[in-house]
Amino acid sequence: MTAGLWQHWVLPGIWITVQLTVYSAALAAAVAFGVGIARTHRSCLVRFLAAAYTEIFRGTSALVLMFWLFFVLPPLAGWQLVPMWAAVLALGLSYGAYGAEIVRGALNAVAPAQREAGIALSFTPWQRMRLVLLPQAVPEMIPPFCNLLIELLKGTALVSLLGVGDVSFAAYLVRLATQDSAQIYSVTLVIYFVLAFGITRGMKALERRTKANLGVASQ
């Protein structure tokens, strides 16, 4: 693979993959915490709507949703999403539904005595969530969130089907140009591994920090 192919296709593809991962992860995190907290709400209606969202988006394909947002939504809404943002929306909404279950599970795992202590201190529901429940639940969310983030990174390869120039699409173009599949796809595997390893180390450091704030030793 020549330096020109690396500079003009592969490196920009890596940058687009990183951008897609960051933007989709930010949307997925917002959805996960919003829907996950709603799953523990006192209102039956709120819990039902949050559960419906989770089941719908966990039960549909992120790829099909991406195509729906890009090809079906424009005639209905009268405006066109660029492929990049159609991909971010599809990935963020889909993976956010999985993340919501992580948030719900971690919140429900907090000891009931902690909730009762917040009530005894006359905390409002939001104060109990912010000051008591989330600080204890977040460290337990980080390992499964790490796995989900790595899956999201690998899921960004789906955007190549919309013609977005991520690292997978760049690898496809390089293969067409050089007719050498082994080299470019081996390099692509290494690129994904390096990105995933960076995510793993970063999330591990975040886990240690959040547990240290609670006085808990991280393994």
PDB file of C-alpha atoms in Angstrom:
ATOM      1  CA  MET A   1       0.000   0.000   0.000  1.00  0.00           C
ATOM      2  CA  THR A   2       1.488   3.305  -1.086  1.00  0.00           C
ATOM      3  CA  ALA A   3       1.894   6.366   1.093  1.00  0.00           C
ATOM      4  CA  GLY A   4      -0.641   8.199  -1.090  1.00  0.00           C
ATOM      5  CA  LEU A   5      -3.367   5.641  -0.438  1.00  0.00           C
ATOM      6  CA  TRP A   6      -2.607   5.741   3.279  1.00  0.00           C
ATOM      7  CA  GLN A   7      -2.649   9.541   3.407  1.00  0.00           C
ATOM      8  CA  HIS A   8      -5.690  10.211   1.222  1.00  0.00           C
ATOM      9  CA  TRP A   9      -7.976   7.279   2.084  1.00  0.00           C
ATOM     10  CA  VAL A  10      -6.992   5.339   5.200  1.00  0.00           C
ATOM     11  CA  LEU A  11      -6.070   8.180   7.568  1.00  0.00           C
ATOM     12  CA  PRO A  12      -9.214  10.229   6.743  1.00  0.00           C
ATOM     13  CA  GLY A  13     -11.207   6.998   7.151  1.00  0.00           C
ATOM     14  CA  ILE A  14      -9.788   6.480  10.635  1.00  0.00           C
ATOM     15  CA  TRP A  15     -10.723  10.054  11.571  1.00  0.00           C
ATOM     16  CA  ILE A  16     -14.291   9.593  10.309  1.00  0.00           C
ATOM     17  CA  THR A  17     -14.585   6.336  12.274  1.00  0.00           C
ATOM     18  CA  VAL A  18     -13.437   8.124  15.423  1.00  0.00           C
ATOM     19  CA  GLN A  19     -15.928  10.942  14.818  1.00  0.00           C
ATOM     20  CA  LEU A  20     -18.775   8.504  14.233  1.00  0.00           C
ATOM     21  CA  THR A  21     -17.906   6.639  17.430  1.00  0.00           C
ATOM     22  CA  VAL A  22     -17.727   9.808  19.530  1.00  0.00           C
ATOM     23  CA  TYR A  23     -20.932  11.363  18.190  1.00  0.00           C
ATOM     24  CA  SER A  24     -22.904   8.114  18.327  1.00  0.00           C
ATOM     25  CA  ALA A  25     -21.607   7.344  21.821  1.00  0.00           C
ATOM     26  CA  ALA A  26     -22.628  10.798  23.060  1.00  0.00           C
ATOM     27  CA  LEU A  27     -26.162  10.326  21.712  1.00  0.00           C
ATOM     28  CA  ALA A  28     -26.314   6.740  23.013  1.00  0.00           C
ATOM     29  CA  ALA A  29     -25.199   7.868  26.491  1.00  0.00           C
ATOM     30  CA  ALA A  30     -27.885  10.570  26.615  1.00  0.00           C
ATOM     31  CA  VAL A  31     -30.528   8.066  25.507  1.00  0.00           C
ATOM     32  CA  ALA A  32     -29.248   5.382  27.885  1.00  0.00           C
ATOM     33  CA  PHE A  33     -29.378   7.576  30.973  1.00  0.00           C
ATOM     34  CA  GLY A  34     -32.654   9.229  30.011  1.00  0.00           C
ATOM     35  CA  VAL A  35     -34.488   6.010  29.183  1.00  0.00           C
ATOM     36  CA  GLY A  36     -32.730   3.963  31.873  1.00  0.00           C
ATOM     37  CA  ILE A  37     -33.701   6.401  34.629  1.00  0.00           C
ATOM     38  CA  ALA A  38     -37.222   6.542  33.204  1.00  0.00           C
ATOM     39  CA  ARG A  39     -37.395   2.736  33.565  1.00  0.00           C
ATOM     40  CA  THR A  40     -37.159   3.237  37.353  1.00  0.00           C
ATOM     41  CA  HIS A  41     -39.706   6.082  37.511  1.00  0.00           C
ATOM     42  CA  ARG A  42     -42.666   5.924  39.890  1.00  0.00           C
ATOM     43  CA  SER A  43     -45.148   6.555  37.071  1.00  0.00           C
ATOM     44  CA  CYS A  44     -46.407   3.447  35.295  1.00  0.00           C
ATOM     45  CA  LEU A  45     -46.892   5.443  32.096  1.00  0.00           C
ATOM     46  CA  VAL A  46     -43.289   6.689  32.086  1.00  0.00           C
ATOM     47  CA  ARG A  47     -41.987   3.177  32.732  1.00  0.00           C
ATOM     48  CA  PHE A  48     -44.194   1.788  29.955  1.00  0.00           C
ATOM     49  CA  LEU A  49     -43.013   4.353  27.399  1.00  0.00           C
ATOM     50  CA  ALA A  50     -39.372   3.807  28.350  1.00  0.00           C
ATOM     51  CA  ALA A  51     -39.807   0.031  28.112  1.00  0.00           C
ATOM     52  CA  ALA A  52     -41.526   0.386  24.731  1.00  0.00           C
ATOM     53  CA  TYR A  53     -38.619   2.443  23.401  1.00  0.00           C
ATOM     54  CA  THR A  54     -36.122  -0.114  24.661  1.00  0.00           C
ATOM     55  CA  GLU A  55     -37.943  -3.075  23.130  1.00  0.00           C
ATOM     56  CA  ILE A  56     -38.504  -1.351  19.782  1.00  0.00           C
ATOM     57  CA  PHE A  57     -34.935  -0.216  19.247  1.00  0.00           C
ATOM     58  CA  ARG A  58     -33.355  -3.383  20.631  1.00  0.00           C
ATOM     59  CA  GLY A  59     -35.586  -5.428  18.344  1.00  0.00           C
ATOM     60  CA  THR A  60     -34.797  -3.588  15.116  1.00  0.00           C
ATOM     61  CA  SER A  61     -31.661  -3.686  13.004  1.00  0.00           C
ATOM     62  CA  ALA A  62     -29.363  -0.668  13.253  1.00  0.00           C
ATOM     63  CA  LEU A  63     -28.544  -1.097   9.564  1.00  0.00           C
ATOM     64  CA  VAL A  64     -32.199  -1.121   8.498  1.00  0.00           C
ATOM     65  CA  LEU A  65     -32.874   1.882  10.748  1.00  0.00           C
ATOM     66  CA  MET A  66     -29.963   3.666   9.088  1.00  0.00           C
ATOM     67  CA  PHE A  67     -31.436   2.975   5.656  1.00  0.00           C
ATOM     68  CA  TRP A  68     -34.896   4.072   6.881  1.00  0.00           C
ATOM     69  CA  LEU A  69     -33.547   7.391   8.174  1.00  0.00           C
ATOM     70  CA  PHE A  70     -31.636   8.031   4.965  1.00  0.00           C
ATOM     71  CA  PHE A  71     -34.032   6.736   2.281  1.00  0.00           C
ATOM     72  CA  VAL A  72     -37.536   6.661   3.811  1.00  0.00           C
ATOM     73  CA  LEU A  73     -37.620   9.654   6.170  1.00  0.00           C
ATOM     74  CA  PRO A  74     -36.780  12.369   3.579  1.00  0.00           C
ATOM     75  CA  PRO A  75     -39.979  11.912   1.499  1.00  0.00           C
ATOM     76  CA  LEU A  76     -42.037  11.850   4.716  1.00  0.00           C
ATOM     77  CA  ALA A  77     -40.384  14.813   6.434  1.00  0.00           C
ATOM     78  CA  GLY A  78     -39.472  16.877   3.398  1.00  0.00           C
ATOM     79  CA  TRP A  79     -35.782  17.168   4.250  1.00  0.00           C
ATOM     80  CA  GLN A  80     -32.722  15.015   3.714  1.00  0.00           C
ATOM     81  CA  LEU A  81     -30.260  13.840   6.343  1.00  0.00           C
ATOM     82  CA  VAL A  82     -26.642  13.636   5.249  1.00  0.00           C
ATOM     83  CA  PRO A  83     -25.327  10.052   5.490  1.00  0.00           C
ATOM     84  CA  MET A  84     -23.062  10.893   8.447  1.00  0.00           C
ATOM     85  CA  TRP A  85     -25.913  12.116  10.638  1.00  0.00           C
ATOM     86  CA  ALA A  86     -28.297   9.369   9.543  1.00  0.00           C
ATOM     87  CA  ALA A  87     -25.645   6.924  10.732  1.00  0.00           C
ATOM     88  CA  VAL A  88     -25.115   8.760  14.036  1.00  0.00           C
ATOM     89  CA  LEU A  89     -28.850   8.801  14.725  1.00  0.00           C
ATOM     90  CA  ALA A  90     -29.305   5.125  13.887  1.00  0.00           C
ATOM     91  CA  LEU A  91     -26.330   3.976  15.946  1.00  0.00           C
ATOM     92  CA  GLY A  92     -27.035   6.299  18.871  1.00  0.00           C
ATOM     93  CA  LEU A  93     -30.712   5.379  19.140  1.00  0.00           C
ATOM     94  CA  SER A  94     -30.044   1.652  18.752  1.00  0.00           C
ATOM     95  CA  TYR A  95     -27.123   1.334  21.144  1.00  0.00           C
ATOM     96  CA  GLY A  96     -28.763   3.752  23.570  1.00  0.00           C
ATOM     97  CA  ALA A  97     -31.561   1.214  23.995  1.00  0.00           C
ATOM     98  CA  TYR A  98     -29.018  -1.408  25.072  1.00  0.00           C
ATOM     99  CA  GLY A  99     -27.353   1.109  27.366  1.00  0.00           C
ATOM    100  CA  ALA A 100     -30.696   1.925  28.983  1.00  0.00           C
ATOM    101  CA  GLU A 101     -30.889  -1.626  30.313  1.00  0.00           C
ATOM    102  CA  ILE A 102     -27.398  -1.261  31.772  1.00  0.00           C
ATOM    103  CA  VAL A 103     -28.464   1.935  33.569  1.00  0.00           C
ATOM    104  CA  ARG A 104     -31.695   0.367  34.814  1.00  0.00           C
ATOM    105  CA  GLY A 105     -29.912  -2.704  36.122  1.00  0.00           C
ATOM    106  CA  ALA A 106     -27.226  -0.696  37.913  1.00  0.00           C
ATOM    107  CA  LEU A 107     -29.781   1.599  39.556  1.00  0.00           C
ATOM    108  CA  ASN A 108     -31.870  -1.341  40.738  1.00  0.00           C
ATOM    109  CA  ALA A 109     -28.724  -2.962  42.154  1.00  0.00           C
ATOM    110  CA  VAL A 110     -28.189  -0.112  44.628  1.00  0.00           C
ATOM    111  CA  ALA A 111     -29.163  -1.277  48.120  1.00  0.00           C
ATOM    112  CA  PRO A 112     -32.752  -0.277  49.066  1.00  0.00           C
ATOM    113  CA  ALA A 113     -31.373   1.119  52.330  1.00  0.00           C
ATOM    114  CA  GLN A 114     -29.629   3.833  50.312  1.00  0.00           C
ATOM    115  CA  ARG A 115     -32.942   4.967  48.841  1.00  0.00           C
ATOM    116  CA  GLU A 116     -34.524   4.921  52.281  1.00  0.00           C
ATOM    117  CA  ALA A 117     -31.673   7.021  53.649  1.00  0.00           C
ATOM    118  CA  GLY A 118     -32.314   9.634  50.966  1.00  0.00           C
ATOM    119  CA  ILE A 119     -35.994   9.703  51.860  1.00  0.00           C
ATOM    120  CA  ALA A 120     -35.122  10.046  55.566  1.00  0.00           C
ATOM    121  CA  LEU A 121     -32.976  13.072  54.686  1.00  0.00           C
ATOM    122  CA  SER A 122     -35.968  14.622  52.878  1.00  0.00           C
ATOM    123  CA  PHE A 123     -34.242  14.538  49.511  1.00  0.00           C
ATOM    124  CA  THR A 124     -36.404  15.065  46.460  1.00  0.00           C
ATOM    125  CA  PRO A 125     -36.491  12.196  43.898  1.00  0.00           C
ATOM    126  CA  TRP A 126     -34.018  14.077  41.710  1.00  0.00           C
ATOM    127  CA  GLN A 127     -31.686  14.703  44.671  1.00  0.00           C
ATOM    128  CA  ARG A 128     -31.822  11.021  45.607  1.00  0.00           C
ATOM    129  CA  MET A 129     -30.980  10.097  42.036  1.00  0.00           C
ATOM    130  CA  ARG A 130     -28.150  12.637  41.674  1.00  0.00           C
ATOM    131  CA  LEU A 131     -26.594  12.433  45.130  1.00  0.00           C
ATOM    132  CA  VAL A 132     -27.269   8.865  46.258  1.00  0.00           C
ATOM    133  CA  LEU A 133     -28.120   6.447  43.458  1.00  0.00           C
ATOM    134  CA  LEU A 134     -26.080   7.539  40.434  1.00  0.00           C
ATOM    135  CA  PRO A 135     -22.741   7.930  42.297  1.00  0.00           C
ATOM    136  CA  GLN A 136     -23.045   4.315  43.438  1.00  0.00           C
ATOM    137  CA  ALA A 137     -24.489   2.941  40.205  1.00  0.00           C
ATOM    138  CA  VAL A 138     -22.151   4.582  37.677  1.00  0.00           C
ATOM    139  CA  PRO A 139     -19.018   2.561  38.630  1.00  0.00           C
ATOM    140  CA  GLU A 140     -21.004  -0.632  38.046  1.00  0.00           C
ATOM    141  CA  MET A 141     -22.161   0.621  34.644  1.00  0.00           C
ATOM    142  CA  ILE A 142     -18.684   1.261  33.279  1.00  0.00           C
ATOM    143  CA  PRO A 143     -17.550  -2.327  32.434  1.00  0.00           C
ATOM    144  CA  PRO A 144     -20.717  -3.166  30.433  1.00  0.00           C
ATOM    145  CA  PHE A 145     -20.624   0.323  28.900  1.00  0.00           C
ATOM    146  CA  CYS A 146     -17.055  -0.407  27.802  1.00  0.00           C
ATOM    147  CA  ASN A 147     -18.214  -3.545  25.982  1.00  0.00           C
ATOM    148  CA  LEU A 148     -21.090  -1.630  24.409  1.00  0.00           C
ATOM    149  CA  LEU A 149     -18.775   1.168  23.268  1.00  0.00           C
ATOM    150  CA  ILE A 150     -16.468  -1.329  21.580  1.00  0.00           C
ATOM    151  CA  GLU A 151     -19.474  -2.896  19.854  1.00  0.00           C
ATOM    152  CA  LEU A 152     -20.490   0.597  18.740  1.00  0.00           C
ATOM    153  CA  LEU A 153     -17.018   1.205  17.343  1.00  0.00           C
ATOM    154  CA  LYS A 154     -17.257  -1.966  15.277  1.00  0.00           C
ATOM    155  CA  GLY A 155     -20.846  -1.098  14.317  1.00  0.00           C
ATOM    156  CA  THR A 156     -19.649   2.089  12.629  1.00  0.00           C
ATOM    157  CA  ALA A 157     -18.483  -0.139   9.758  1.00  0.00           C
ATOM    158  CA  LEU A 158     -22.145  -0.301   8.700  1.00  0.00           C
ATOM    159  CA  VAL A 159     -21.941   3.305   7.486  1.00  0.00           C
ATOM    160  CA  SER A 160     -19.768   2.214   4.573  1.00  0.00           C
ATOM    161  CA  LEU A 161     -22.993   0.917   2.968  1.00  0.00           C
ATOM    162  CA  LEU A 162     -24.186   4.541   2.795  1.00  0.00           C
ATOM    163  CA  GLY A 163     -20.938   5.595   1.146  1.00  0.00           C
ATOM    164  CA  VAL A 164     -19.531   7.300   4.242  1.00  0.00           C
ATOM    165  CA  GLY A 165     -15.741   7.234   3.984  1.00  0.00           C
ATOM    166  CA  ASP A 166     -14.944   5.476   7.251  1.00  0.00           C
ATOM    167  CA  VAL A 167     -11.997   3.121   7.631  1.00  0.00           C
ATOM    168  CA  SER A 168     -14.002   0.156   6.278  1.00  0.00           C
ATOM    169  CA  PHE A 169     -15.006   2.090   3.161  1.00  0.00           C
ATOM    170  CA  ALA A 170     -11.418   3.262   2.746  1.00  0.00           C
ATOM    171  CA  ALA A 171     -10.240  -0.347   2.961  1.00  0.00           C
ATOM    172  CA  TYR A 172     -12.708  -1.291   0.233  1.00  0.00           C
ATOM    173  CA  LEU A 173     -11.403   1.495  -2.038  1.00  0.00           C
ATOM    174  CA  VAL A 174      -7.795   0.516  -1.398  1.00  0.00           C
ATOM    175  CA  ARG A 175      -8.611  -3.111  -2.229  1.00  0.00           C
ATOM    176  CA  LEU A 176     -10.148  -2.034  -5.519  1.00  0.00           C
ATOM    177  CA  ALA A 177      -7.122   0.113  -6.325  1.00  0.00           C
ATOM    178  CA  THR A 178      -4.441  -2.411  -5.400  1.00  0.00           C
ATOM    179  CA  GLN A 179      -6.244  -5.767  -5.813  1.00  0.00           C
ATOM    180  CA  ASP A 180      -4.521  -6.779  -2.578  1.00  0.00           C
ATOM    181  CA  SER A 181      -7.103  -7.847  -0.012  1.00  0.00           C
ATOM    182  CA  ALA A 182      -4.762  -9.452   2.512  1.00  0.00           C
ATOM    183  CA  GLN A 183      -2.679  -6.374   3.293  1.00  0.00           C
ATOM    184  CA  ILE A 184      -5.409  -3.757   3.574  1.00  0.00           C
ATOM    185  CA  TYR A 185      -7.830  -5.885   5.557  1.00  0.00           C
ATOM    186  CA  SER A 186      -5.058  -7.015   7.897  1.00  0.00           C
ATOM    187  CA  VAL A 187      -4.206  -3.362   8.482  1.00  0.00           C
ATOM    188  CA  THR A 188      -7.900  -2.602   9.040  1.00  0.00           C
ATOM    189  CA  LEU A 189      -8.137  -5.328  11.686  1.00  0.00           C
ATOM    190  CA  VAL A 190      -5.153  -3.801  13.489  1.00  0.00           C
ATOM    191  CA  ILE A 191      -6.719  -0.323  13.301  1.00  0.00           C
ATOM    192  CA  TYR A 192      -9.940  -1.503  14.916  1.00  0.00           C
ATOM    193  CA  PHE A 193      -7.973  -3.372  17.570  1.00  0.00           C
ATOM    194  CA  VAL A 194      -5.904  -0.296  18.439  1.00  0.00           C
ATOM    195  CA  LEU A 195      -9.011   1.879  18.696  1.00  0.00           C
ATOM    196  CA  ALA A 196     -10.797  -0.723  20.834  1.00  0.00           C
ATOM    197  CA  PHE A 197      -7.753  -1.112  23.072  1.00  0.00           C
ATOM    198  CA  GLY A 198      -7.656   2.652  23.603  1.00  0.00           C
ATOM    199  CA  ILE A 199     -11.333   2.603  24.595  1.00  0.00           C
ATOM    200  CA  THR A 200     -10.703  -0.267  27.010  1.00  0.00           C
ATOM    201  CA  ARG A 201      -7.829   1.479  28.744  1.00  0.00           C
ATOM    202  CA  GLY A 202      -9.711   4.764  28.963  1.00  0.00           C
ATOM    203  CA  MET A 203     -12.818   3.142  30.442  1.00  0.00           C
ATOM    204  CA  LYS A 204     -10.679   1.172  32.905  1.00  0.00           C
ATOM    205  CA  ALA A 205      -9.092   4.396  34.111  1.00  0.00           C
ATOM    206  CA  LEU A 206     -12.550   5.971  34.439  1.00  0.00           C
ATOM    207  CA  GLU A 207     -13.756   2.975  36.449  1.00  0.00           C
ATOM    208  CA  ARG A 208     -10.806   3.243  38.851  1.00  0.00           C
ATOM    209  CA  ARG A 209     -11.453   6.937  39.327  1.00  0.00           C
ATOM    210  CA  THR A 210     -15.170   6.591  40.011  1.00  0.00           C
ATOM    211  CA  LYS A 211     -14.584   3.741  42.456  1.00  0.00           C
ATOM    212  CA  ALA A 212     -11.831   5.694  44.192  1.00  0.00           C
ATOM    213  CA  ASN A 213     -14.311   8.521  44.751  1.00  0.00           C
ATOM    214  CA  LEU A 214     -16.461   6.016  46.655  1.00  0.00           C
ATOM    215  CA  GLY A 215     -13.514   4.569  48.534  1.00  0.00           C
ATOM    216  CA  VAL A 216     -13.778   1.253  46.689  1.00  0.00           C
ATOM    217  CA  ALA A 217     -10.699  -0.522  45.343  1.00  0.00           C
ATOM    218  CA  SER A 218     -10.852  -1.363  41.634  1.00  0.00           C
ATOM    219  CA  GLN A 219      -9.720  -4.811  40.550  1.00  0.00           C
TER     220      GLN A 219
END
